[in-house]
């Protein structure tokens, strides 16, 4: 059954359209987005589909086809949408409707049914895909024509203010704005963007995503603690955000910080921004794309040792992939589980994959899910 068929069965009428929004991986630039820094994600081919129709009675009805959530339709009067409600998965789309209305957009009721191929809890932005699919569907249904960058900002507001997760702007922007064949260079301070051609296949390369199946979550507070530590670092250095600490001045900045934990967080953010700039320079010049491999691996070491958001399973993917001949590897996304990315020669994909499988089996970890990632299209209307 298609999502439109399920919609018809659930709501007894035809959907007015179907919209898709993808998950993402981040190539480089981790935990920089809430420090006004640089990120470089690209969209996955995995998407969340939303079949939708508008309603005139001020009611929002939501249904998810995901096996991870209860199967009933969640019914919410628009007048009752408010931050702090706890309707489980439905908080994401409901939060988007709230954010659109709170920003003054004349959004009324709607029926929505979602189905997703974005792995849930794998650090691949299934939440952002759900938010952006909802936002684009409503923008189109109500003829609002909201520009993509603004859609992302509204979706982040839903996640921060309504769901209560203190995330940055990267995931929503990636889902809303990425284009196929490109990574998206985003300056999270002024939200300026550049599409950077990223066609690994043309160079005989592959980027593998390795989902460790360790469920990551932001709600346990570790993400928020890192964010607060970064803000403390910026305050101690008397700058608006860590973005404002130039790489060349890092040693002097570190010398001014007393708290060793804050010093490590600052060192990660400042060096990570420099790694994004180095990656952009390598991808934009005639130099060999392979040169980005060691930059990715450096980023992992910094996330593991300084930012401390890795976990044994992610470290095992990186170490095993490199030992099996990969060009570079790192965790991607928020960390504490989730997924890693591995840059490898196409010819080495089988060896790298089987080495990771074997290493996980010997460590007694559940088998990881490994798949190649091709930079794909951002959110769009399907029908
Ligand atoms: C999560 C958040 C993003 C970003 C990354 C870390 O994916 O949603 O905003 O902070 O973690 O780079």
PDB file of C-alpha atoms and ligand atoms in Angstrom, residues 24 26 29-34 125 159 167-171 218 223 333-334, ligand 1:
ATOM      1  CA  UNK A  24      21.072  13.395   6.622  1.00  0.00           C
ATOM      2  CA  UNK A  26      27.100  15.257   8.391  1.00  0.00           C
ATOM      3  CA  UNK A  29      31.389  20.133  11.398  1.00  0.00           C
ATOM      4  CA  UNK A  30      30.034  18.421  14.524  1.00  0.00           C
ATOM      5  CA  UNK A  31      28.704  20.261  17.567  1.00  0.00           C
ATOM      6  CA  UNK A  32      29.544  23.527  15.826  1.00  0.00           C
ATOM      7  CA  UNK A  33      26.004  24.590  14.870  1.00  0.00           C
ATOM      8  CA  UNK A  34      25.012  25.880  18.322  1.00  0.00           C
ATOM      9  CA  UNK A 125      17.903  13.017  11.674  1.00  0.00           C
ATOM     10  CA  UNK A 159      12.202  20.997  18.264  1.00  0.00           C
ATOM     11  CA  UNK A 167      19.523  21.223  19.137  1.00  0.00           C
ATOM     12  CA  UNK A 168      21.082  23.514  16.519  1.00  0.00           C
ATOM     13  CA  UNK A 169      19.923  24.331  12.980  1.00  0.00           C
ATOM     14  CA  UNK A 170      21.944  21.777  10.986  1.00  0.00           C
ATOM     15  CA  UNK A 171      19.537  18.844  10.661  1.00  0.00           C
ATOM     16  CA  UNK A 218      19.415  13.937  23.322  1.00  0.00           C
ATOM     17  CA  UNK A 223      23.916  17.115  24.621  1.00  0.00           C
ATOM     18  CA  UNK A 333      25.577  13.580  14.260  1.00  0.00           C
ATOM     19  CA  UNK A 334      25.182  14.192  17.975  1.00  0.00           C
TER      20      UNK A 334
HETATM   21  C1  LIG B   1      22.397  16.791  16.523  1.00  0.00           C
HETATM   22  C2  LIG B   1      21.708  18.156  16.527  1.00  0.00           C
HETATM   23  C3  LIG B   1      22.409  19.118  15.566  1.00  0.00           C
HETATM   24  C4  LIG B   1      23.908  19.152  15.817  1.00  0.00           C
HETATM   25  C5  LIG B   1      24.484  17.738  15.901  1.00  0.00           C
HETATM   26  C6  LIG B   1      25.934  17.741  16.303  1.00  0.00           C
HETATM   27  O1  LIG B   1      22.238  16.172  15.284  1.00  0.00           O
HETATM   28  O2  LIG B   1      20.365  18.022  16.143  1.00  0.00           O
HETATM   29  O3  LIG B   1      21.846  20.400  15.673  1.00  0.00           O
HETATM   30  O4  LIG B   1      24.204  19.897  16.967  1.00  0.00           O
HETATM   31  O5  LIG B   1      23.773  16.941  16.835  1.00  0.00           O
HETATM   32  O6  LIG B   1      26.709  18.313  15.298  1.00  0.00           O
END
